[in-house]
Short mmCIF file of C-alpha atoms in Angstrom, two decimals:
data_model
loop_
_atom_site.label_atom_id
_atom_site.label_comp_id
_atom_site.label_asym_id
_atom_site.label_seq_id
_atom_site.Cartn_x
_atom_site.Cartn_y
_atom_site.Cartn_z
CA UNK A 1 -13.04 12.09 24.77
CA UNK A 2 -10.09 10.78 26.89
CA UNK A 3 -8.45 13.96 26.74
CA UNK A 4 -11.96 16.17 27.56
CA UNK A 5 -12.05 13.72 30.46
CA UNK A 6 -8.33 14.80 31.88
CA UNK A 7 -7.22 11.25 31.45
CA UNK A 8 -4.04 12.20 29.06
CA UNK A 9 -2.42 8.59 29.91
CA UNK A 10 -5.56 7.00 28.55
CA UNK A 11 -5.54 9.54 25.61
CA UNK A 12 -1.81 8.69 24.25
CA UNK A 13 -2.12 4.71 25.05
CA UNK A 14 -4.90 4.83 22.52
CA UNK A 15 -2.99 6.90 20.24
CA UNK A 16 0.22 4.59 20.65
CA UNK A 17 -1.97 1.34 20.05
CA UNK A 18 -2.83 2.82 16.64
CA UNK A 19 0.12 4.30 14.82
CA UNK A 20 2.38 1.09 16.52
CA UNK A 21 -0.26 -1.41 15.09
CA UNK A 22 -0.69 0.37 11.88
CA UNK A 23 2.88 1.50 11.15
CA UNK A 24 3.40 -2.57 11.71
CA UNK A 25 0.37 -3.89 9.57
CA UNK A 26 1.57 -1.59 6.60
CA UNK A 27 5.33 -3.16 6.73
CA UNK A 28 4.21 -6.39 7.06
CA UNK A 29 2.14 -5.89 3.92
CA UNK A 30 5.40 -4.93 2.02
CA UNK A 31 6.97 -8.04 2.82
CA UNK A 32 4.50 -10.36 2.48
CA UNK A 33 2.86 -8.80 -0.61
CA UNK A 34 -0.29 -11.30 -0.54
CA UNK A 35 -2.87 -10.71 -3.51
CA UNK A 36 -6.21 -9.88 -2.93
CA UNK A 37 -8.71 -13.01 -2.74
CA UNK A 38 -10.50 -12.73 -6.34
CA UNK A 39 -12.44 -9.77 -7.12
CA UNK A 40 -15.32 -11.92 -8.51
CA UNK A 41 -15.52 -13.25 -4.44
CA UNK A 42 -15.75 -9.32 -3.30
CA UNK A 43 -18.45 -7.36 -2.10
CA UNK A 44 -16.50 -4.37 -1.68
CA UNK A 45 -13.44 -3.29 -3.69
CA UNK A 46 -10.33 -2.99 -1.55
CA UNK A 47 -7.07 -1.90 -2.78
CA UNK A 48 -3.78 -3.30 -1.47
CA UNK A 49 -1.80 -6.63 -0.37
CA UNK A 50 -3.89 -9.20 1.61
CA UNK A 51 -1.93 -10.01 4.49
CA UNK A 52 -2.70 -9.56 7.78
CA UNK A 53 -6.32 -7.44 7.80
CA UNK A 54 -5.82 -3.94 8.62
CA UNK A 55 -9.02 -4.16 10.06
CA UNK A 56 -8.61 -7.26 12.00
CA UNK A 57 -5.14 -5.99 13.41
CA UNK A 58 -6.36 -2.34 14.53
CA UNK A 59 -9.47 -3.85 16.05
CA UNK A 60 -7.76 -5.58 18.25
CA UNK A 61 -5.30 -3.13 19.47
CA UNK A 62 -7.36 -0.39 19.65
CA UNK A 63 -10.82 -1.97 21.16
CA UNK A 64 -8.49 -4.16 23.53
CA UNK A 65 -6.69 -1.13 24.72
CA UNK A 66 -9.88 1.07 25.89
CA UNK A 67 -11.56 -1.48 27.06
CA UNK A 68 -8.23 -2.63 29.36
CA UNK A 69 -8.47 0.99 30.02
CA UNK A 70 -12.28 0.89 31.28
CA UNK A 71 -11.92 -2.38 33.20
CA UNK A 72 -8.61 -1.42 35.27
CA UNK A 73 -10.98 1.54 36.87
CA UNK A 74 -14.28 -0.38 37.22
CA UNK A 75 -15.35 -1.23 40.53
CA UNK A 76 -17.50 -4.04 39.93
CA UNK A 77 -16.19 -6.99 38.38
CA UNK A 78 -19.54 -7.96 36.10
CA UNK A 79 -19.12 -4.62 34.69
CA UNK A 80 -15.09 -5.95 33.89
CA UNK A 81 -16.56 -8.81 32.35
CA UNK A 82 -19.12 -6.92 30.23
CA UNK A 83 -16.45 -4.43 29.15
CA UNK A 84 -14.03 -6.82 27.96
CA UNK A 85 -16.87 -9.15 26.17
CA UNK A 86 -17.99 -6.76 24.62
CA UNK A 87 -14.77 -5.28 23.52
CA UNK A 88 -14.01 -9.51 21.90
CA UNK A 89 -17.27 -9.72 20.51
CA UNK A 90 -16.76 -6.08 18.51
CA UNK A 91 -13.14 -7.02 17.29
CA UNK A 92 -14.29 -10.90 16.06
CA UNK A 93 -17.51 -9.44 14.37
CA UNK A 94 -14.69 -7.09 12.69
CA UNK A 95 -12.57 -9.98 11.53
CA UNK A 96 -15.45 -11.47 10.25
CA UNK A 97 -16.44 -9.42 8.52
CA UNK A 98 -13.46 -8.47 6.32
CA UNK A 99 -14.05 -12.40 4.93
CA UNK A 100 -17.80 -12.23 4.64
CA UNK A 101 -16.79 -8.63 2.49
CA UNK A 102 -14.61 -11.14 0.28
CA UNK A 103 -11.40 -8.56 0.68
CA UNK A 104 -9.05 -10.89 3.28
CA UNK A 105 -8.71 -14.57 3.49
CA UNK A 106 -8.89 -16.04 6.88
CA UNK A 107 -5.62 -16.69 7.27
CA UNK A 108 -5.45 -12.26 6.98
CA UNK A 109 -7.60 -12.00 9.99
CA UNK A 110 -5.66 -14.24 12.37
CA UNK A 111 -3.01 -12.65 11.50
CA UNK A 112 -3.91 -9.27 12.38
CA UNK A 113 -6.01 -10.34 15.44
CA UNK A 114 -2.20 -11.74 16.57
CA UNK A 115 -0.47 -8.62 15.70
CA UNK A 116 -3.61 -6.86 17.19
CA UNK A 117 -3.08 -8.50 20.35
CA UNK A 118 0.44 -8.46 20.35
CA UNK A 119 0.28 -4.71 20.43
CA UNK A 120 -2.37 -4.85 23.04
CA UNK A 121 -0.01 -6.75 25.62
CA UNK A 122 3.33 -4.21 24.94
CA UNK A 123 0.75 -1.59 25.52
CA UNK A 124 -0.47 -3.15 28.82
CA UNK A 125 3.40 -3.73 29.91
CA UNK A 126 4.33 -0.21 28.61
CA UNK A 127 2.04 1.26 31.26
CA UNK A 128 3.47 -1.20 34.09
CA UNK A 129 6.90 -1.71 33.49
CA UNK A 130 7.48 2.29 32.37
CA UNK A 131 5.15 3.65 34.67
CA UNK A 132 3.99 6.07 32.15
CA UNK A 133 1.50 7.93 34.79
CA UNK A 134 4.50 9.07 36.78
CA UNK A 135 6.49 10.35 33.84
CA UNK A 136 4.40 11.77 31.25
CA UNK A 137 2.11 14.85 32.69
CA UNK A 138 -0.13 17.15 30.61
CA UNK A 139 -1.33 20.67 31.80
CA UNK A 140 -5.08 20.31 32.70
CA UNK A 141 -7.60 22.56 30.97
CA UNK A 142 -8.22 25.84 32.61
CA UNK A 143 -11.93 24.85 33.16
CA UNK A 144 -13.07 21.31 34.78
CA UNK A 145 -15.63 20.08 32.02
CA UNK A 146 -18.51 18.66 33.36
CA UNK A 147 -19.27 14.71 33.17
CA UNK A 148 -22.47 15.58 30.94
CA UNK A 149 -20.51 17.59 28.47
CA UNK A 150 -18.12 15.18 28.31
CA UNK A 151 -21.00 12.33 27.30
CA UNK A 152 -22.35 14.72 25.25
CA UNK A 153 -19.55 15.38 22.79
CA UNK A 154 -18.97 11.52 23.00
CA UNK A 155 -22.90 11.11 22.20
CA UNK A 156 -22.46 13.47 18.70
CA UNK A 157 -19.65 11.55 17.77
CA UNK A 158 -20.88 8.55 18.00
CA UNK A 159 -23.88 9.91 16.28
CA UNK A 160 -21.40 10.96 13.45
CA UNK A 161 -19.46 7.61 12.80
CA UNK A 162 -22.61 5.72 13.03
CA UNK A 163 -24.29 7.89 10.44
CA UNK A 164 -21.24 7.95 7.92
CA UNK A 165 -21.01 4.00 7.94
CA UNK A 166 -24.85 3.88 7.15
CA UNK A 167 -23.73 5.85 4.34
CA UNK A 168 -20.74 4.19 3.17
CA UNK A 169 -22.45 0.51 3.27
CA UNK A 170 -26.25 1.20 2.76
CA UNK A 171 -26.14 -0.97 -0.13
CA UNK A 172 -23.51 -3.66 -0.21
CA UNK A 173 -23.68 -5.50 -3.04
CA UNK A 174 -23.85 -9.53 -3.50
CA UNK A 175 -20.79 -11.19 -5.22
CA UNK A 176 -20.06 -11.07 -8.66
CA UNK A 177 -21.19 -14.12 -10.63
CA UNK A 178 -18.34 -16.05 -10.66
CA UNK A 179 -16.56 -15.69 -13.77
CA UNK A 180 -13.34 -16.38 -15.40
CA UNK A 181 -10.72 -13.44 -16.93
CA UNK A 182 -11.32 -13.24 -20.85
CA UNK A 183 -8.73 -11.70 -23.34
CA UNK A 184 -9.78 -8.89 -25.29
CA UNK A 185 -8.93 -9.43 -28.54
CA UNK A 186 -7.80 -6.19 -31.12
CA UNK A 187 -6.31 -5.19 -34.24
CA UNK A 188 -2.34 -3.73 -34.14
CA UNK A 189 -3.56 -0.78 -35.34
CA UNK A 190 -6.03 0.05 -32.05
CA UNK A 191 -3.10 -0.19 -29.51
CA UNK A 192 -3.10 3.15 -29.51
CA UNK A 193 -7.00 3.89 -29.09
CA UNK A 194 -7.19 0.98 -26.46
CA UNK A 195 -4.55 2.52 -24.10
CA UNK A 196 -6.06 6.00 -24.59
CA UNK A 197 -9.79 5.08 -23.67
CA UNK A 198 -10.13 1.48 -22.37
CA UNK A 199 -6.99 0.87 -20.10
CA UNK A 200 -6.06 2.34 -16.30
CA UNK A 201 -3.60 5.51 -16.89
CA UNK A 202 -2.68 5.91 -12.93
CA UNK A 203 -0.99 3.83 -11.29
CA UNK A 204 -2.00 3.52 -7.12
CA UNK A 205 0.35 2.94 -3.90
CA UNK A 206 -0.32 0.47 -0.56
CA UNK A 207 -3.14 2.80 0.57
CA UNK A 208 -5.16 3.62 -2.96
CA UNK A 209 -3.96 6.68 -3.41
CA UNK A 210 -2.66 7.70 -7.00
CA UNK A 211 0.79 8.10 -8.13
CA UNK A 212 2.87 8.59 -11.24
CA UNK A 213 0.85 8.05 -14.34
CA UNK A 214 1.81 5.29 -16.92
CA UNK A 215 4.58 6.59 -18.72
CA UNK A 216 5.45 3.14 -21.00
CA UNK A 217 3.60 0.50 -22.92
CA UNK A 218 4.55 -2.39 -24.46
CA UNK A 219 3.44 -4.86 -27.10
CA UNK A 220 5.07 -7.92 -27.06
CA UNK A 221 5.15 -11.19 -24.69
CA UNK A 222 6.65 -11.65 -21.85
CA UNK A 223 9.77 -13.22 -23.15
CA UNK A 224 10.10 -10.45 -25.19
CA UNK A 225 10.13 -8.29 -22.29
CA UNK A 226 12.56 -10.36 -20.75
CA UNK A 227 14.93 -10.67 -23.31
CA UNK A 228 14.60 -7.43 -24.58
CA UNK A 229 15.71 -5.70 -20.99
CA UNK A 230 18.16 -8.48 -20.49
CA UNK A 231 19.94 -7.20 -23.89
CA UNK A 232 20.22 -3.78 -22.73
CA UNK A 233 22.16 -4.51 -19.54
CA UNK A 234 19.13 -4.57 -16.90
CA UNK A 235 18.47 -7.51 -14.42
CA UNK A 236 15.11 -8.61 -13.48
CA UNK A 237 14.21 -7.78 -10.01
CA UNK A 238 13.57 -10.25 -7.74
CA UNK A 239 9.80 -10.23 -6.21
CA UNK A 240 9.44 -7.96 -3.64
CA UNK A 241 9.33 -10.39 -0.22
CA UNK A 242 11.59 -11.20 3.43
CA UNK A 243 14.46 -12.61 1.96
CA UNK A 244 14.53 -10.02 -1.00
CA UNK A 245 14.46 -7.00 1.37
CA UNK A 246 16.64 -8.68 3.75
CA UNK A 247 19.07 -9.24 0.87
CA UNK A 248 18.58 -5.04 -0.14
CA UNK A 249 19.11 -4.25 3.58
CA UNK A 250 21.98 -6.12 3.52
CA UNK A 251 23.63 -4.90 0.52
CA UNK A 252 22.61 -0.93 1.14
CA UNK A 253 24.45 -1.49 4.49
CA UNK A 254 27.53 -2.99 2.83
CA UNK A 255 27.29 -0.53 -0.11
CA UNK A 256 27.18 -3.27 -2.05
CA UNK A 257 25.72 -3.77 -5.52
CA UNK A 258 22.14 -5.73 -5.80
CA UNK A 259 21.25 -6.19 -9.12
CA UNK A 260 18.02 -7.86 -8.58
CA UNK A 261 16.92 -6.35 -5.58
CA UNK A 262 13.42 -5.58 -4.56
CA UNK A 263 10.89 -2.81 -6.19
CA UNK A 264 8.36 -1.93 -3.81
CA UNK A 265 5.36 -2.36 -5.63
CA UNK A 266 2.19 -0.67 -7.10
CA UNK A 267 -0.69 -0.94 -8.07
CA UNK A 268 -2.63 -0.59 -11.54
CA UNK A 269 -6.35 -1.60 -11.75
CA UNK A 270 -5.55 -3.02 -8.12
CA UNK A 271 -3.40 -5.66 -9.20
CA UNK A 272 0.52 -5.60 -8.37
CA UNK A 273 2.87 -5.12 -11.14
CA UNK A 274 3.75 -8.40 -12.13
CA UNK A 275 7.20 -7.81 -13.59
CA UNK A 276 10.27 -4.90 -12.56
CA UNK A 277 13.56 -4.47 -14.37
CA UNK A 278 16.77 -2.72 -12.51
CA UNK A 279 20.16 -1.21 -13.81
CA UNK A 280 21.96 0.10 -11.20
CA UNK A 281 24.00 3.16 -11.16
CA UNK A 282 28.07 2.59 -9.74
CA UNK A 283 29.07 -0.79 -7.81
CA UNK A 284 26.25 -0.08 -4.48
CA UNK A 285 22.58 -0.23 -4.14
CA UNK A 286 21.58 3.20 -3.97
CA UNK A 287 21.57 4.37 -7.05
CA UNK A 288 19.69 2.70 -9.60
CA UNK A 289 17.23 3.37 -12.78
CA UNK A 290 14.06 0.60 -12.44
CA UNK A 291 10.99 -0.46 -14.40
CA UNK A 292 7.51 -1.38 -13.25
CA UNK A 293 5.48 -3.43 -15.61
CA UNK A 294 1.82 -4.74 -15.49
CA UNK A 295 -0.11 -6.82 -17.22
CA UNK A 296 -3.04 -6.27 -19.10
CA UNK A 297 -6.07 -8.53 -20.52
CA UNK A 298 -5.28 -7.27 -24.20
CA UNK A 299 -3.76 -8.68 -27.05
CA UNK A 300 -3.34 -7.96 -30.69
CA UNK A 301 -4.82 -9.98 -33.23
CA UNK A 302 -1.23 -11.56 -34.29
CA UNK A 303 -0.92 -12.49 -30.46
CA UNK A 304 0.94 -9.76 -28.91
CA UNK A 305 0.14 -8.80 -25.76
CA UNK A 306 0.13 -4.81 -24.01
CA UNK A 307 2.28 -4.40 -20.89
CA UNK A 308 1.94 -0.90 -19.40
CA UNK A 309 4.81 0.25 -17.18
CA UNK A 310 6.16 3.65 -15.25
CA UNK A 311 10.00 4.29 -14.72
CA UNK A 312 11.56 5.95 -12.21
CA UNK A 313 15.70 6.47 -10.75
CA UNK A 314 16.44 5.65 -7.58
CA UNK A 315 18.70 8.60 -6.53
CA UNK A 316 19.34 7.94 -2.80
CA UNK A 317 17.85 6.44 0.54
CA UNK A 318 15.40 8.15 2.52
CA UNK A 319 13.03 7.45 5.45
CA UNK A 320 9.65 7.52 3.81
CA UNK A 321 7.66 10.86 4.75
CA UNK A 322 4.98 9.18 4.92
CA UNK A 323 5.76 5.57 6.61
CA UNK A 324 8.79 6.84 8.25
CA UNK A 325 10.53 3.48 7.02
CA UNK A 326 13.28 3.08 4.68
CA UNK A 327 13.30 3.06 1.15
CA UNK A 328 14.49 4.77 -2.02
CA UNK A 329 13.66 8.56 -3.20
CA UNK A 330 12.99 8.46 -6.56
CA UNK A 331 13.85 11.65 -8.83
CA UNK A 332 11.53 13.85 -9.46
CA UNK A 333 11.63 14.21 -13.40
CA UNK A 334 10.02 10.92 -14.17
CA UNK A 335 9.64 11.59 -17.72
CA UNK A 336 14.10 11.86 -17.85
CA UNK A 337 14.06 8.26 -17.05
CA UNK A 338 11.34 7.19 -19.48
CA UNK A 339 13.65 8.55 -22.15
CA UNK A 340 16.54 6.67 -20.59
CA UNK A 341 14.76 3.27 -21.23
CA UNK A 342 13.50 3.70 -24.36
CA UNK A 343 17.37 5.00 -25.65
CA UNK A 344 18.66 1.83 -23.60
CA UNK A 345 15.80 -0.33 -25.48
CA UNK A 346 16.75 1.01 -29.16
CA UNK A 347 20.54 1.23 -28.04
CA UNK A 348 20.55 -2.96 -27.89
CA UNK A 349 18.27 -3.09 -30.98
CA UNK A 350 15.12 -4.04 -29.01
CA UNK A 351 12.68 -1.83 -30.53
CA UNK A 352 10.67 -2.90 -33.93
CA UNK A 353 8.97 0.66 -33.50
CA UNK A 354 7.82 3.62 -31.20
CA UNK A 355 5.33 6.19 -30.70
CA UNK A 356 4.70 9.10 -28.31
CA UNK A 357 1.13 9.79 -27.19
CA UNK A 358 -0.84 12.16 -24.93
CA UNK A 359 -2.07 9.81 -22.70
CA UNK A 360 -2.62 12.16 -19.28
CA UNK A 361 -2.60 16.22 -18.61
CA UNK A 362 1.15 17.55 -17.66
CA UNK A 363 0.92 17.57 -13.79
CA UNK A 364 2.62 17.56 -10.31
CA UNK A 365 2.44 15.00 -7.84
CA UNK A 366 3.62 12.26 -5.34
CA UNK A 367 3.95 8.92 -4.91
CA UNK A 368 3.10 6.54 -1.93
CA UNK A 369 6.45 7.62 -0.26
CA UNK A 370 6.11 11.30 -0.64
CA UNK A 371 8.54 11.87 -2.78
CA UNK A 372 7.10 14.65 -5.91
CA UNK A 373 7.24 14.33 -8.77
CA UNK A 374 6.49 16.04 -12.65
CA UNK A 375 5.91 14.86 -16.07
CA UNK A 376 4.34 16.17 -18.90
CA UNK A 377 1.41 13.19 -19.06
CA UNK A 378 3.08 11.38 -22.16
CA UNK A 379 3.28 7.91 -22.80
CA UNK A 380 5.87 5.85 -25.33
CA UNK A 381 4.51 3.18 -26.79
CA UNK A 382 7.27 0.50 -27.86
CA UNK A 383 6.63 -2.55 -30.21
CA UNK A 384 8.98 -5.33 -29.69
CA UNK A 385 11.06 -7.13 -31.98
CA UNK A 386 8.70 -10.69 -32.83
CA UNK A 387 11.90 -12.15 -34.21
CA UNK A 388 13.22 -12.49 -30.66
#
């Protein structure tokens, strides 16, 4: 609408208040890497870290930006007030919201109503200290449009959002009854039949979207796991958070070694993976082979619990194509380095047994980076050692 109007400035302050506050919510996610409140508590289901609220964050950036930009050209000063009341009441009932939905704690939405606002003022002092009217110019269209086309097209579209959230949230559900996590109980000889029909099989990235498929599962505890890895050379990675990516900054920039630096995580079933294994490649921190493993609420009869994982080799940095921040590229044959960690596994004498299985279609596809990659949709399934 901004840019049917002619008012270009107006049209890229908007866009900049967006991608700034978003490109900053999403890292700030990463680093925190806050859990969910409890699923039981939700009335939507929202994929992701917790901290700050999205929502909360944009709301403020964006709403406080247009309606700065509709009360510097008012001419009276109720309609000022009015503007920017309304604009505060719209970004609280947002924040509000996200806690009422049971998806953020409260803590989420001041956050990103202080990085929404934060954005808000650069924004504001953008305009005045970089006089961005007298430097950036756009041609004009050929035609003037007139002022009712203009609040026509803003009318339909209007129309249109309103209409798709009726859809979205016409029936919201009440909270689950509160209930606690039980363990599913099964014989050792349905491991095989429970991953194939009753557990997740993709695993998701920051935003939802699906990435590499689970490629390894394991039966044992977790200090099995732990021992297990530890025997074959790799070192636990430390949970992904400031002071572990500070410490990976550092080292990459020192092409130093770091052992237990920080996986980015993912998501299965919504939850973070709860445990990640490294073994880097030569003495810096670019190269490296690494292990995701989650959780599950299954165990074997004998007490053995199934850990699902996906493997992957860091091969380089890259600025994500996606995020446009730094991170690792993973290789693209993901199915090379699932065959690396089960040889490294049976290579220390860490595996009591092992069996391929179908588990997903052969396919091509990318992760929450961008980066592709292939695999041919099987799954090894690795029984540790109980003597451990």
């Amino acid at each position: 609408v901004a840019l049917l109007a002619g008012r270009y400035t107006d049209a890229v302050l908007l866009f900049l208040a967006l991608a700034a506050s978003e490109l900053f919510v999403q890292a700030t996610k990463l680093l925190v890497a806050r859990p969910r409140p409890p699923l039981e508590d939700a009335r939507i289901v929202q994929t992701g870290f917790s901290f700050p609220s999205g929502h909360a964050a944009l709301a403020a950036a964006f709403y406080g930006t247009a309606a700065y930009l509709l009360a510097r050209g008012a001419r009276w000063s109720a309609l000022k007030v009015f503007v920017g009341s309304a604009a505060a009441l719209l970004v609280v009932g947002i924040g509000i919201s996200r806690i009422y939905l049971g998806v953020h704690y409260p803590t989420d939405v001041l956050a990103g109503w202080t990085l929404g606002v934060f954005w808000l003022a650069v924004i504001v002092l953008t305009e005045h200290v970089w006089a961005v009217r007298a430097h950036f110019h756009l041609p004009r269209l050929p035609v003037r449009l007139p002022r009712a086309v203009i609040v026509a097209v803003a009318g339909v579209l209007t129309l249109v959002s309103v209409g798709y959230l009726a859809i979205t949230y016409a029936d919201i559900p009440p909270p689950l009854p509160e209930a606690a996590q039980t363990t599913t109980v099964i014989a050792p000889a349905e491991v095989e039949t429970t991953v194939e029909t009753r557990l997740p099989h993709y695993t998701e990235g920051l935003t939802g979207r699906l990435q590499e498929p689970v490629s390894l599962v394991f039966v044992g505890t977790r200090a099995q796991l732990e021992q297990s890895f530890h025997a074959a050379g790799w070192t636990e990675a430390q949970p992904f958070g400031f002071n572990a990516v500070l410490g990976g900054i550092s080292a990459a920039l020192g092409q130093r070694g770091d052992p237990a630096g920080p996986v980015t995580p993912s998501f299965l079933a919504d939850e973070p993976n709860a445990l990640a294994f490294n073994l880097p490649v030569g003495d810096t921190f670019a190269q490296r082979h690494h292990v995701r493993i989650w959780s599950t609420s299954v165990q074997t009869s004998d007490g053995q619990p199934i850990w699902l994982a996906t493997a992957s080799f860091d091969q380089g940095f890259e600025l994500a194509h996606n995020t446009w921040l730094p991170t690792h590229q993973i290789a693209p044959n993901v199915d090379t380095e699932r065959a690396f960690v089960v040889s490294s596994l049976q290579t220390a004498g860490d595996v009591a047994q092992s069996d391929t299985i179908q588990l997903v279609p052969a396919e091509f596809g990318y992760n929450f980076d961008g980066d592709p990659f292939f695999t041919d949709g099987q799954a090894v399934l690795i029984t540790l050692p109980t003597a451990l």
